CSV table of C-alpha atoms in Angstrom, one decimal:
chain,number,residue,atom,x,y,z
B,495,UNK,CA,56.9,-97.2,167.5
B,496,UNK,CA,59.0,-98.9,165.3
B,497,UNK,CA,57.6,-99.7,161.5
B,498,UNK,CA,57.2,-103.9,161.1
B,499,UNK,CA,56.8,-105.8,157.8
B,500,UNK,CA,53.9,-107.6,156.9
B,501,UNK,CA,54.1,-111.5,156.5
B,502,UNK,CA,52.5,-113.4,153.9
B,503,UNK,CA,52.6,-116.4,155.5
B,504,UNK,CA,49.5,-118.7,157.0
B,505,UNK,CA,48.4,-116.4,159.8
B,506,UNK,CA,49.7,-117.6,163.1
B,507,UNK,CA,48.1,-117.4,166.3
B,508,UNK,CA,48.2,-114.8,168.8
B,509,UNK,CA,50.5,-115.0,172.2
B,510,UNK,CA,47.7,-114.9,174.7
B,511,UNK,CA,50.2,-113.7,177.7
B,512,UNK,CA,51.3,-111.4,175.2
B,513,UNK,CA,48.8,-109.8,172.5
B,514,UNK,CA,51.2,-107.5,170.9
B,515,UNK,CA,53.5,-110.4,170.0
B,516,UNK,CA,53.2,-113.4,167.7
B,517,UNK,CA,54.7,-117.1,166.8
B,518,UNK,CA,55.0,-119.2,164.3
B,519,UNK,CA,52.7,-121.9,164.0
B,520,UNK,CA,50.1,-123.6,161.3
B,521,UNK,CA,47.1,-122.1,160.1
B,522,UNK,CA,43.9,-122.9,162.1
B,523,UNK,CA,41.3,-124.4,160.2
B,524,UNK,CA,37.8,-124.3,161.2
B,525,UNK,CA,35.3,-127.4,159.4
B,526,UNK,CA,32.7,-125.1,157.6
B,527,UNK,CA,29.5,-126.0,156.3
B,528,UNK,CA,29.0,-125.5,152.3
B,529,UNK,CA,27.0,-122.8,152.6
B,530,UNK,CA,29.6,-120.3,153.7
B,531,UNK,CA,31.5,-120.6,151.2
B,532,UNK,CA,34.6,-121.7,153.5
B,533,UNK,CA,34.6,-125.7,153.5
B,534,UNK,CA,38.1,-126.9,155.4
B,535,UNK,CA,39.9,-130.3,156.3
B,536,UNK,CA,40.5,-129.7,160.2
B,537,UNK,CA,38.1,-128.3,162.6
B,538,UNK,CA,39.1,-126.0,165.5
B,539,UNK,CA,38.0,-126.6,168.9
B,540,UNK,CA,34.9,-124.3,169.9
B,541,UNK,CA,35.0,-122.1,172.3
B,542,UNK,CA,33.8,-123.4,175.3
B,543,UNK,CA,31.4,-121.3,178.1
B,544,UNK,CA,33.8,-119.9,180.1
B,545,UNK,CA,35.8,-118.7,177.0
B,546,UNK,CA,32.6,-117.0,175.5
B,547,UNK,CA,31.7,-115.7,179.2
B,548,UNK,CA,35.5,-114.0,179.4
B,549,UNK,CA,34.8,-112.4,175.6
B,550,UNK,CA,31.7,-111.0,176.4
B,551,UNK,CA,32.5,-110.0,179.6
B,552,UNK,CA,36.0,-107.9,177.9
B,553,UNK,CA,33.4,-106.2,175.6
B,554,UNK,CA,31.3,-105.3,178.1
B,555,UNK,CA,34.5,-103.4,179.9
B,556,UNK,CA,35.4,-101.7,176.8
B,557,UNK,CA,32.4,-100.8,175.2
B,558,UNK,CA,31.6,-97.8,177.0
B,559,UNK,CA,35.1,-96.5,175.5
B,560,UNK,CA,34.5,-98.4,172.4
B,561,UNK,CA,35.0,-94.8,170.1
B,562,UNK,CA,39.1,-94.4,171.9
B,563,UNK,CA,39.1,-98.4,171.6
B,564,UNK,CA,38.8,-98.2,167.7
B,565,UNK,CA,40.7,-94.4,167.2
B,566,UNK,CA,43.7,-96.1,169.2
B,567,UNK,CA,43.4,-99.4,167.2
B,568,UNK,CA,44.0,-97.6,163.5
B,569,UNK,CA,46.6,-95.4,165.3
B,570,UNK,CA,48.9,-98.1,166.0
B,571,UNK,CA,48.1,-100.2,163.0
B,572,UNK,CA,49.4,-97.2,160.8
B,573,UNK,CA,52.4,-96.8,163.2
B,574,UNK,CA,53.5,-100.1,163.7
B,575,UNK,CA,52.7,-101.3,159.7
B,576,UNK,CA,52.6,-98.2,157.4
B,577,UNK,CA,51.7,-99.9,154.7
B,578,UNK,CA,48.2,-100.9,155.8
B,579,UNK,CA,47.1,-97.2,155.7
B,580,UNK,CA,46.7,-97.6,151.7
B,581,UNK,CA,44.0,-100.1,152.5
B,582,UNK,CA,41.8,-97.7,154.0
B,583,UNK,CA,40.1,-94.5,153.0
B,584,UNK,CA,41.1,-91.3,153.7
B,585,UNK,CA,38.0,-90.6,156.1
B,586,UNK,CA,38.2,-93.1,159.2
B,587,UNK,CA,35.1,-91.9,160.6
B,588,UNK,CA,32.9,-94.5,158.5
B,589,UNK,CA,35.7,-97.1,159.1
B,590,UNK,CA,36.3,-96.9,162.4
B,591,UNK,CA,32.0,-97.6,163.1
B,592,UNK,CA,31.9,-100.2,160.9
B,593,UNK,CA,35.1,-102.3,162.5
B,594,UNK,CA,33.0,-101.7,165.8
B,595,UNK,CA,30.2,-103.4,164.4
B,596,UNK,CA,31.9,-106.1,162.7
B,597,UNK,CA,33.5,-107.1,166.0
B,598,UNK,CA,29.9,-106.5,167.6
B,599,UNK,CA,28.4,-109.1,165.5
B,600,UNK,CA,31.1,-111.6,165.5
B,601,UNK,CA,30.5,-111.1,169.5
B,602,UNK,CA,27.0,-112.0,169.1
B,603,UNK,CA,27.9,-114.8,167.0
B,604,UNK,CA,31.1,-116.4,169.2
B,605,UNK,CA,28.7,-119.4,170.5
B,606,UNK,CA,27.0,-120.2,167.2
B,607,UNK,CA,29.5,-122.2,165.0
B,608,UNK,CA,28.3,-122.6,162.2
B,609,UNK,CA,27.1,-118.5,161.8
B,610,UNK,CA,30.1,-117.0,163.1
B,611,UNK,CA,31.3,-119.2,159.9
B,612,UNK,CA,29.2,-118.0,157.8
B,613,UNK,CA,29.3,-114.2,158.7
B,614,UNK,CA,33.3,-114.3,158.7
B,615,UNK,CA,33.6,-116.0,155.3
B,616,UNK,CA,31.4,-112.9,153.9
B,617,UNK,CA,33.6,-110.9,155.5
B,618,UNK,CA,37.4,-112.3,154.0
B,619,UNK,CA,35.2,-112.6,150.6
B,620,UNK,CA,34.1,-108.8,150.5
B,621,UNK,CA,37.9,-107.5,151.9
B,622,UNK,CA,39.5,-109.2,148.8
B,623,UNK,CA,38.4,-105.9,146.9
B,624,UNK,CA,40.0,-103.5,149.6
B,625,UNK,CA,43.4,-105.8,148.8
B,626,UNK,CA,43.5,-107.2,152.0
B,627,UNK,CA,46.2,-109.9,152.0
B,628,UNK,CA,47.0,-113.0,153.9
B,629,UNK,CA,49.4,-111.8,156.2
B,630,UNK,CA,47.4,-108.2,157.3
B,631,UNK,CA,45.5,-110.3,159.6
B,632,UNK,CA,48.4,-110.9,161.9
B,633,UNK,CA,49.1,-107.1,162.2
B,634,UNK,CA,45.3,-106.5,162.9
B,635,UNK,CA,44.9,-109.1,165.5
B,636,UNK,CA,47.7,-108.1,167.1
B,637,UNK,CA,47.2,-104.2,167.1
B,638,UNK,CA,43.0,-105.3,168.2
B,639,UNK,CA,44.3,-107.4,171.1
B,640,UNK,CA,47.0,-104.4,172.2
B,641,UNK,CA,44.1,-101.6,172.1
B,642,UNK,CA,41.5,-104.0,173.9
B,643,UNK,CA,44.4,-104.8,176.5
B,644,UNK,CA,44.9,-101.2,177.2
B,645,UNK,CA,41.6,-100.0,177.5
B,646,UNK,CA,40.4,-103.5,179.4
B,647,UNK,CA,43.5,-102.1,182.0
B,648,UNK,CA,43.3,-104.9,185.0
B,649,UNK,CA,40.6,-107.1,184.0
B,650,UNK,CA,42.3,-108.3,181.0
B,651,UNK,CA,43.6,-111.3,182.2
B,652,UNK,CA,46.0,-114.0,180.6
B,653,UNK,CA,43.0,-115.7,180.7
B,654,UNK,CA,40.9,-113.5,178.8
B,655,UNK,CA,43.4,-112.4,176.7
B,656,UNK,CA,43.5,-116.4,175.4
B,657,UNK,CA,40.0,-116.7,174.7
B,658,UNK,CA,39.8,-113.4,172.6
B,659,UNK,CA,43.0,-114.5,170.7
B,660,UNK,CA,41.1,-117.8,170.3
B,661,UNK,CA,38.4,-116.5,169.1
B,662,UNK,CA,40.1,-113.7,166.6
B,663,UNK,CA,42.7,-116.9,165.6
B,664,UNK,CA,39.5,-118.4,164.5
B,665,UNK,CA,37.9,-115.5,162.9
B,666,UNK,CA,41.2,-114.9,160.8
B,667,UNK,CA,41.6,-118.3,159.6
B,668,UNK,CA,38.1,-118.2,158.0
B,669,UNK,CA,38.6,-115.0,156.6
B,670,UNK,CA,41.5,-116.4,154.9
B,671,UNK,CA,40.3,-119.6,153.7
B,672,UNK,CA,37.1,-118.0,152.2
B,673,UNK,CA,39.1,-115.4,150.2
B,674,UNK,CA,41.5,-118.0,149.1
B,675,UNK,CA,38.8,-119.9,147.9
B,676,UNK,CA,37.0,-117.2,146.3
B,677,UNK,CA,40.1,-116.1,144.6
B,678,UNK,CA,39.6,-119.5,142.8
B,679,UNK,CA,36.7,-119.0,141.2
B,680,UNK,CA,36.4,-114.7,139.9
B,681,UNK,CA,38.3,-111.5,140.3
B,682,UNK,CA,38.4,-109.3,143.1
B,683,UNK,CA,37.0,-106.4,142.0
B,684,UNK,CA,35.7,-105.6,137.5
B,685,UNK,CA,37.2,-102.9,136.0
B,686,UNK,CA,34.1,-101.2,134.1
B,687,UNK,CA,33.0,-97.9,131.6
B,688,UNK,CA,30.4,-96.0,132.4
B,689,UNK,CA,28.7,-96.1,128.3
B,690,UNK,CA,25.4,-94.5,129.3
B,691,UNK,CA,24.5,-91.5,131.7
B,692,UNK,CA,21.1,-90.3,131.5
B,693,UNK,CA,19.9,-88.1,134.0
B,694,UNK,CA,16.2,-88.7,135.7
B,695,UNK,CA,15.4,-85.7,138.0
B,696,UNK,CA,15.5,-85.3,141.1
B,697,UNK,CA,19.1,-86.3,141.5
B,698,UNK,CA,18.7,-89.1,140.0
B,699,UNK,CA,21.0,-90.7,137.4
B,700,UNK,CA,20.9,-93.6,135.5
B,701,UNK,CA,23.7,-95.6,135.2
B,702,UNK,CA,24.9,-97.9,132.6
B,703,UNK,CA,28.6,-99.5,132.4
B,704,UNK,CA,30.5,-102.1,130.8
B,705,UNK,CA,32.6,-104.6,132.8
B,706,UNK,CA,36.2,-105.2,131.1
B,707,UNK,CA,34.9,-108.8,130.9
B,708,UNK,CA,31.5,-110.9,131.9
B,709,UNK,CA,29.9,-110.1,135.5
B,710,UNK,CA,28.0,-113.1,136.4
B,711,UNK,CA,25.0,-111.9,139.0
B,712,UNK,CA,21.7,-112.7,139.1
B,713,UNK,CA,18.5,-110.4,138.6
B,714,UNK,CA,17.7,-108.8,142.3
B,715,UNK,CA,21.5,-108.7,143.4
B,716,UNK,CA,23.6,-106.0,144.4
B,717,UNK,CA,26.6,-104.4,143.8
B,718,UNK,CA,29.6,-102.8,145.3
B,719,UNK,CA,31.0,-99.6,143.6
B,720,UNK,CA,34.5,-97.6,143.7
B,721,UNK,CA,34.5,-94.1,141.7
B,722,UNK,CA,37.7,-92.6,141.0
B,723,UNK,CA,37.0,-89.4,142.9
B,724,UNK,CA,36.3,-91.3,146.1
B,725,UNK,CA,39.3,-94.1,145.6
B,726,UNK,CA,38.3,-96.8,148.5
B,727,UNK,CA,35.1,-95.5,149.5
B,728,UNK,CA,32.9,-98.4,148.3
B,729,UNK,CA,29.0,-98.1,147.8
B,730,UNK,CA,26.5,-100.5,147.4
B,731,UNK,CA,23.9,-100.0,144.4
B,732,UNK,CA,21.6,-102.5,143.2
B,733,UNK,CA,21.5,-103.5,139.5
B,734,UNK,CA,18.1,-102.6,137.1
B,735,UNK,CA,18.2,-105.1,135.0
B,736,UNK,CA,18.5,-108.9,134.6
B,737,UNK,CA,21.4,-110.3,132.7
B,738,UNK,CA,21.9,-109.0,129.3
B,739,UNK,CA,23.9,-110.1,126.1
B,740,UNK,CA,26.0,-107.8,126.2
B,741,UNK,CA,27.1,-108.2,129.4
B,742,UNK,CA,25.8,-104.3,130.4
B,743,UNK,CA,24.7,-103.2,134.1
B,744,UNK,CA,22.4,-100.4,134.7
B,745,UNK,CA,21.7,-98.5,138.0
B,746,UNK,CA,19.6,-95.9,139.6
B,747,UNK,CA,22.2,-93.8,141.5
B,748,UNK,CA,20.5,-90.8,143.7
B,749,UNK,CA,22.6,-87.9,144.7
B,750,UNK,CA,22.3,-88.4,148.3
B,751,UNK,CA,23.1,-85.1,150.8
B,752,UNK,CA,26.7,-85.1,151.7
B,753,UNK,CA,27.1,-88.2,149.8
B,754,UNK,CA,30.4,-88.3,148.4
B,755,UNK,CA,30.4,-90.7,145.8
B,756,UNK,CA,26.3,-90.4,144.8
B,757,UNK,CA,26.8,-86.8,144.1
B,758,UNK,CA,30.2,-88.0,141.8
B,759,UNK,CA,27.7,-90.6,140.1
B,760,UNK,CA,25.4,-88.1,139.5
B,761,UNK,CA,26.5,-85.0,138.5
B,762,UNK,CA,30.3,-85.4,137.3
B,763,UNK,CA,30.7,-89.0,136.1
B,764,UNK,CA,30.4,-89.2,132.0
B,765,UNK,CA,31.0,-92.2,129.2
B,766,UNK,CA,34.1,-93.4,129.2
B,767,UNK,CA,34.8,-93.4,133.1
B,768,UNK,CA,35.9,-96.3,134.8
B,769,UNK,CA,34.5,-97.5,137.7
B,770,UNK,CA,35.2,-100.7,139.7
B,771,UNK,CA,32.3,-103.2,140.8
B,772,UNK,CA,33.0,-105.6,143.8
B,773,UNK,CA,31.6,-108.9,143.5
B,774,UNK,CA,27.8,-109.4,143.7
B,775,UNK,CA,25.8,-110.0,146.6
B,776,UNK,CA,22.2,-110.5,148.0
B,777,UNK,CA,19.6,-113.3,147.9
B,778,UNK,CA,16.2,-111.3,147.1
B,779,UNK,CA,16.1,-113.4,143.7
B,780,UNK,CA,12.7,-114.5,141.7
B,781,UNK,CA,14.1,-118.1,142.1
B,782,UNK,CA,13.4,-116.9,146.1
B,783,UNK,CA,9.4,-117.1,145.3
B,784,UNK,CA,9.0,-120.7,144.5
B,785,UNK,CA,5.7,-121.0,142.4
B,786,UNK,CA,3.9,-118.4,144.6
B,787,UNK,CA,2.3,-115.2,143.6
B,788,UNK,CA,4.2,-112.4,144.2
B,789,UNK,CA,3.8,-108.8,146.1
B,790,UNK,CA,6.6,-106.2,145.2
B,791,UNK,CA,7.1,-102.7,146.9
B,792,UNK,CA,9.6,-100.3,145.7
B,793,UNK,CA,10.1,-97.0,147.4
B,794,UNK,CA,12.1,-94.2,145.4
B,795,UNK,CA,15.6,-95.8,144.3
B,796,UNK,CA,14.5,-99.0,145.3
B,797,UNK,CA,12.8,-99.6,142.3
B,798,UNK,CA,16.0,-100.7,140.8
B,799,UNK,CA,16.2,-104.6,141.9
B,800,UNK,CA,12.1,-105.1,141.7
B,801,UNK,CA,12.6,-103.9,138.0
B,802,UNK,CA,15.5,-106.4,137.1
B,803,UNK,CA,13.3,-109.3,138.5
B,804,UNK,CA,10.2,-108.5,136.7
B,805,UNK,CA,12.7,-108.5,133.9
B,806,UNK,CA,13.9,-111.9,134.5
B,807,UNK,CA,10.5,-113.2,135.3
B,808,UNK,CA,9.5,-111.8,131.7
B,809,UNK,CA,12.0,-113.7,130.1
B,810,UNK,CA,11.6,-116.9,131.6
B,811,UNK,CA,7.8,-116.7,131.3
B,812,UNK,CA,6.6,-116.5,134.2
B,813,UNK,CA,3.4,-118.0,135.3
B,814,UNK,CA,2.4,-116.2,138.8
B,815,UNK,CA,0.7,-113.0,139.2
B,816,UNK,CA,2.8,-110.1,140.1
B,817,UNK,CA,1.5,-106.9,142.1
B,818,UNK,CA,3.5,-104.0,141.8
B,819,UNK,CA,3.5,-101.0,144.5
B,820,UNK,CA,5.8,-98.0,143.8
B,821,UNK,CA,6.1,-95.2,145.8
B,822,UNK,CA,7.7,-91.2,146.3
B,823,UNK,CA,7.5,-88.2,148.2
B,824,UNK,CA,6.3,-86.4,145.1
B,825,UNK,CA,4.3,-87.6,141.9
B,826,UNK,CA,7.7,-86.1,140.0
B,827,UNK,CA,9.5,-88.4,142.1
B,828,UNK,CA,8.2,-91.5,140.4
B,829,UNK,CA,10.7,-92.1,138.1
B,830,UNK,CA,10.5,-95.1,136.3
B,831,UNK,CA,6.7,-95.8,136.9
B,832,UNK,CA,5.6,-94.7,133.0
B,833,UNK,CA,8.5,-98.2,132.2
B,834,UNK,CA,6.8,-100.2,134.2
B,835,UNK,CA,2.8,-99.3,133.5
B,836,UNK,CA,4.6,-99.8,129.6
B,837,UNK,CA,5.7,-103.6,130.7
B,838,UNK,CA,1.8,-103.9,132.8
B,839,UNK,CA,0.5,-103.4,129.0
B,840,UNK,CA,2.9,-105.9,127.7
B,841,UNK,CA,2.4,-108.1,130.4
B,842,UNK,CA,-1.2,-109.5,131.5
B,843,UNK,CA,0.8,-111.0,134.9
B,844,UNK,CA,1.6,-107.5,135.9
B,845,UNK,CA,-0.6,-105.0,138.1
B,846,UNK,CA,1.4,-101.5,139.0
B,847,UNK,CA,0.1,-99.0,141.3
B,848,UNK,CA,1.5,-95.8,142.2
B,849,UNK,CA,1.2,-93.6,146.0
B,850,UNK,CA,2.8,-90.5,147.0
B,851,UNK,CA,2.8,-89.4,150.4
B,852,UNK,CA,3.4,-85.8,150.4
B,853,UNK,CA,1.3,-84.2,147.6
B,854,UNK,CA,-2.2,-83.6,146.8
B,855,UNK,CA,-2.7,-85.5,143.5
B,856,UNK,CA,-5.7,-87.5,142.0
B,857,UNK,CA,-5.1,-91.1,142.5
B,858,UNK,CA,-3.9,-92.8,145.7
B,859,UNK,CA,-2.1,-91.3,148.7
B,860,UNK,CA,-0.1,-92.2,151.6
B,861,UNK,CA,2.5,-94.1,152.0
B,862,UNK,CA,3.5,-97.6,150.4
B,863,UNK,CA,3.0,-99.6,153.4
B,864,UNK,CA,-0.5,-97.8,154.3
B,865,UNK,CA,-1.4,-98.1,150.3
B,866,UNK,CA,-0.6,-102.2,150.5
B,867,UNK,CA,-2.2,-102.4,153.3
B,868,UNK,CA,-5.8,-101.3,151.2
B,869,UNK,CA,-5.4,-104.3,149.0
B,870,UNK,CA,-4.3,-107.9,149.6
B,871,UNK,CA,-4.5,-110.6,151.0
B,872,UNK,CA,-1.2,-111.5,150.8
B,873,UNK,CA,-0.8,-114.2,152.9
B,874,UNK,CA,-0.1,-116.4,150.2
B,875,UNK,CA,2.6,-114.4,148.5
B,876,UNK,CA,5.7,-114.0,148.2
B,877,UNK,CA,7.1,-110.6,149.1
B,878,UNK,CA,9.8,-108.8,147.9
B,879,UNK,CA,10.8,-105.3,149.2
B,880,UNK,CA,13.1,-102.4,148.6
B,881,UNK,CA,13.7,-98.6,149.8
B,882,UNK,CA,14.2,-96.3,152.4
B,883,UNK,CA,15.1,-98.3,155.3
B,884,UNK,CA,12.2,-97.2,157.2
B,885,UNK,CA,9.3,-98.0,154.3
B,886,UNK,CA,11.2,-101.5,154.1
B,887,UNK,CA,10.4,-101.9,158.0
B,888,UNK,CA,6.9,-100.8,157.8
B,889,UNK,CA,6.1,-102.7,155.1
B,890,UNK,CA,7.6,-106.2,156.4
B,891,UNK,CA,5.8,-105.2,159.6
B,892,UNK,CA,2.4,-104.4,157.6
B,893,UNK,CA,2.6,-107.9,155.4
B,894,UNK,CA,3.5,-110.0,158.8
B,895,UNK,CA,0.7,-108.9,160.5
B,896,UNK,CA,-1.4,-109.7,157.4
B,897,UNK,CA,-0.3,-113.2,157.4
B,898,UNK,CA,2.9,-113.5,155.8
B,899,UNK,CA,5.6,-115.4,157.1
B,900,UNK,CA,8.8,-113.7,157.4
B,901,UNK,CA,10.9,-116.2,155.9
B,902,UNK,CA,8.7,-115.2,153.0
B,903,UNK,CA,9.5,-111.4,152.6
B,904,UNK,CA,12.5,-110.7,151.2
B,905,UNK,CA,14.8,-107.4,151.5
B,906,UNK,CA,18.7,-106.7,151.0
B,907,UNK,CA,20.1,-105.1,154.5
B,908,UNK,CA,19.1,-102.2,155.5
B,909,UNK,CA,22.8,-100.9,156.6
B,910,UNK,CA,26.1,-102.1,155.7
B,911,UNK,CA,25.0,-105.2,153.9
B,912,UNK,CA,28.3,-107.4,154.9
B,913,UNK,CA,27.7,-106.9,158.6
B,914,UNK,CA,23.4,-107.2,158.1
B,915,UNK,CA,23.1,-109.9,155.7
B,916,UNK,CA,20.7,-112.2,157.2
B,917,UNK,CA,23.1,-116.0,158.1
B,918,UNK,CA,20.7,-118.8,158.5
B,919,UNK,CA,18.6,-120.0,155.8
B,920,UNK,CA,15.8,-117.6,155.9
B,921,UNK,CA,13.2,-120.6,154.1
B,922,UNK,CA,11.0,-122.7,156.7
B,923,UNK,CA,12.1,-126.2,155.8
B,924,UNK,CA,8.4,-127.2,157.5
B,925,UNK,CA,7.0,-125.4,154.0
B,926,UNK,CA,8.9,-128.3,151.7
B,927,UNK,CA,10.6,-130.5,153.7
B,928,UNK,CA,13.1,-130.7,150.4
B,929,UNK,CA,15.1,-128.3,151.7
């Protein structure tokens, strides 16, 4: 295959008859509502029925190939464009799942507007720090299309090839729009030392750097991480502290097994490292709980984001009760509990109990969402949660059969949080019609 160049210009829509050609034409727009971050001037025609039946019913064809679908799809991508392979990391394997379940959800979302919006605007925000450009999403559409048409073999019809280069058209344009407008407002990606590296046990470090200039986020958020021993292999780790002066970040990195960049975190990064930070992201913020009481549960790592909101709610005085549940494997696993029975002391708000669920020590035992479970109510509370993904499921499961709503417990995605994080507003607008 011969090598193409990539375009900068708007990104023009796919032939349908043809998906491995394109033509000029304007840039789609798609109206947008304000919260996706993607407003526009012109809206594009939705997809109507059939067009969604005919998508679905192409997935459904190629889905039980769907590991060749995605192998094939990189393959010519690099062939025909060359310089799209410095994009991506040198290890496809995670790459190649998570393109899967990108085009998975947008699947799920092709006959809800307004989410499909909001889930693609996340998306053409997040790939501003891989360096995608304007003009990459021609060369993707058109090598997507080519590897569904092959693998679809006779039933991909002109007809369904239309709708899917409708719907990807559409999909592209608000991926560009939203990191156009993003590009307005902050940086791609923070260059930032590492200034403090203090090791916790366990294989556990904590992490302290220095953006080259101010990182606006907000107490509970989380961040995106590039090492250089890992270049384009980004990480998501949430911050420990709320907003300082100086402008610092702290996180609780563990060396995970296998894990590529933890174990680089951990046991070979020192001061004066640079790292780069992708924009922040996530909603589990104090501002979340309203005037309500709240119920925290941190398992392991997790303690990082419940600490940097009781950190904001100390500084802003906050008037609420807290209850604090922190949790490990081992009672030497419980880093960080000693801080926060220290901040209890300071702090007649705070309660803070501790559980481990695979020792024999004086004191309580079990695991965190069998330890909540012996205290509460909480149906009046606020919830906010964060761990192992399956302590986070328990626990949500525990408090909603207690009585809590579940637009009222809060967590950050269990997986890859661009393709999990939660679309419609998760707050009943029943509770305060205000909203």
């Amino acid at each position: 295959m011969s090598r193409r160049s990539l375009r900068t210009a708007p990104t023009p829509p796919l032939d349908p008859a043809n998906p491995t050609a394109t033509r000029p034409s304007q840039e789609p727009h798609i109206q947008a509502s304000e919260a996706s971050g993607a407003s526009a001037t012109h809206a594009s025609p939705p997809l109507n029925e059939r067009e969604v039946a005919l998508i679905r019913a192409g997935l459904a064809v190629v889905e039980p190939q769907a590991g060749e679908v995605t192998v094939y799809f990189y393959a010519i991508l690099f062939a025909r464009y060359p310089e799209v392979r410095a994009l991506f990391p040198a290890d496809m394997d995670v790459q190649r799942d998570r393109l899967l379940r990108g085009l998975l959800r947008i699947i799920e979302l092709v006959d809800d507007p307004e989410n499909l919006v909001r889930f693609c605007a996340l998306l053409g925000r997040d790939h501003r720090k891989f360096g995608a450009l304007e003009g990459h999403y021609p060369a993707v559409g058109e090598c997507l299309l080519a590897a569904l048409a092959r693998y679809a073999g006779p039933n991909w019809t002109p007809e369904m090839a239309a709708a899917w280069t409708k719907a990807y058209t559409t999909a592209a344009g608000v991926m560009v729009q939203a990191a156009e407008e993003d590009s307005r407002v902050r940086p791609a990606v923070w260059r930032a030392q590492i200034v403090g590296h203090v090791p916790r046990g366990n294989g556990i470090a904590e992490i302290t750097v220095r953006p080259e200039f101010a990182y606006p986020y907000t107490a509970g958020q989380y961040v995106s991480m590039e090492t250089p021993w890992r270049p384009l292999a980004w990480r998501h780790y949430s911050v420990a502290n709320a907003p300082r002066p100086d402008h610092t970040l702290t996180f609780h990195v563990r060396a995970v097994p296998g894990g590529v960049v933890s174990n680089s975190l951990v046991y070979r990064a020192a001061v004066g490292d640079i790292v780069k930070l992708g924009p922040p992201q996530g909603a589990m913020a104090l501002e979340a709980a309203e005037d309500r009481d709240l119920v925290c549960v941190a398992g392991g790592t997790g303690l990082a984001p419940i600490r940097a909101i009781l950190e904001q709610a100390a500084h802003t005085g906050i008037r609420r009760y807290v209850d604090l549940f922190v949790g490990a494997r081992t009672a030497e696993e419980l880093y960080g509990l000693d801080d926060m029975l220290r901040m209890a002391q300071r702090h007649h708000w705070l309660s803070v109990r501790a559980a481990v669920s695979h020792q024999h020590i004086v004191g309580r035992e079990g695991s965190l969402p069998q330890v909540l479970r012996e205290f509460g109510p909480w149906d009046q509370h606020e919830a906010f949660l964060c761990g192992p993904p399956d302590m986070v499921t328990s626990a949500a499961h525990n408090l909603m059969r207690g009585g809590v709503p579940p637009f009222r417990i809060h967590h950050d995605p269990l997986d890859v949080p661009v393709l999990n994080t939660p679309l419609a507003p998760v707050r009943d607008p029943q509770e305060n019609p205000a909203l």
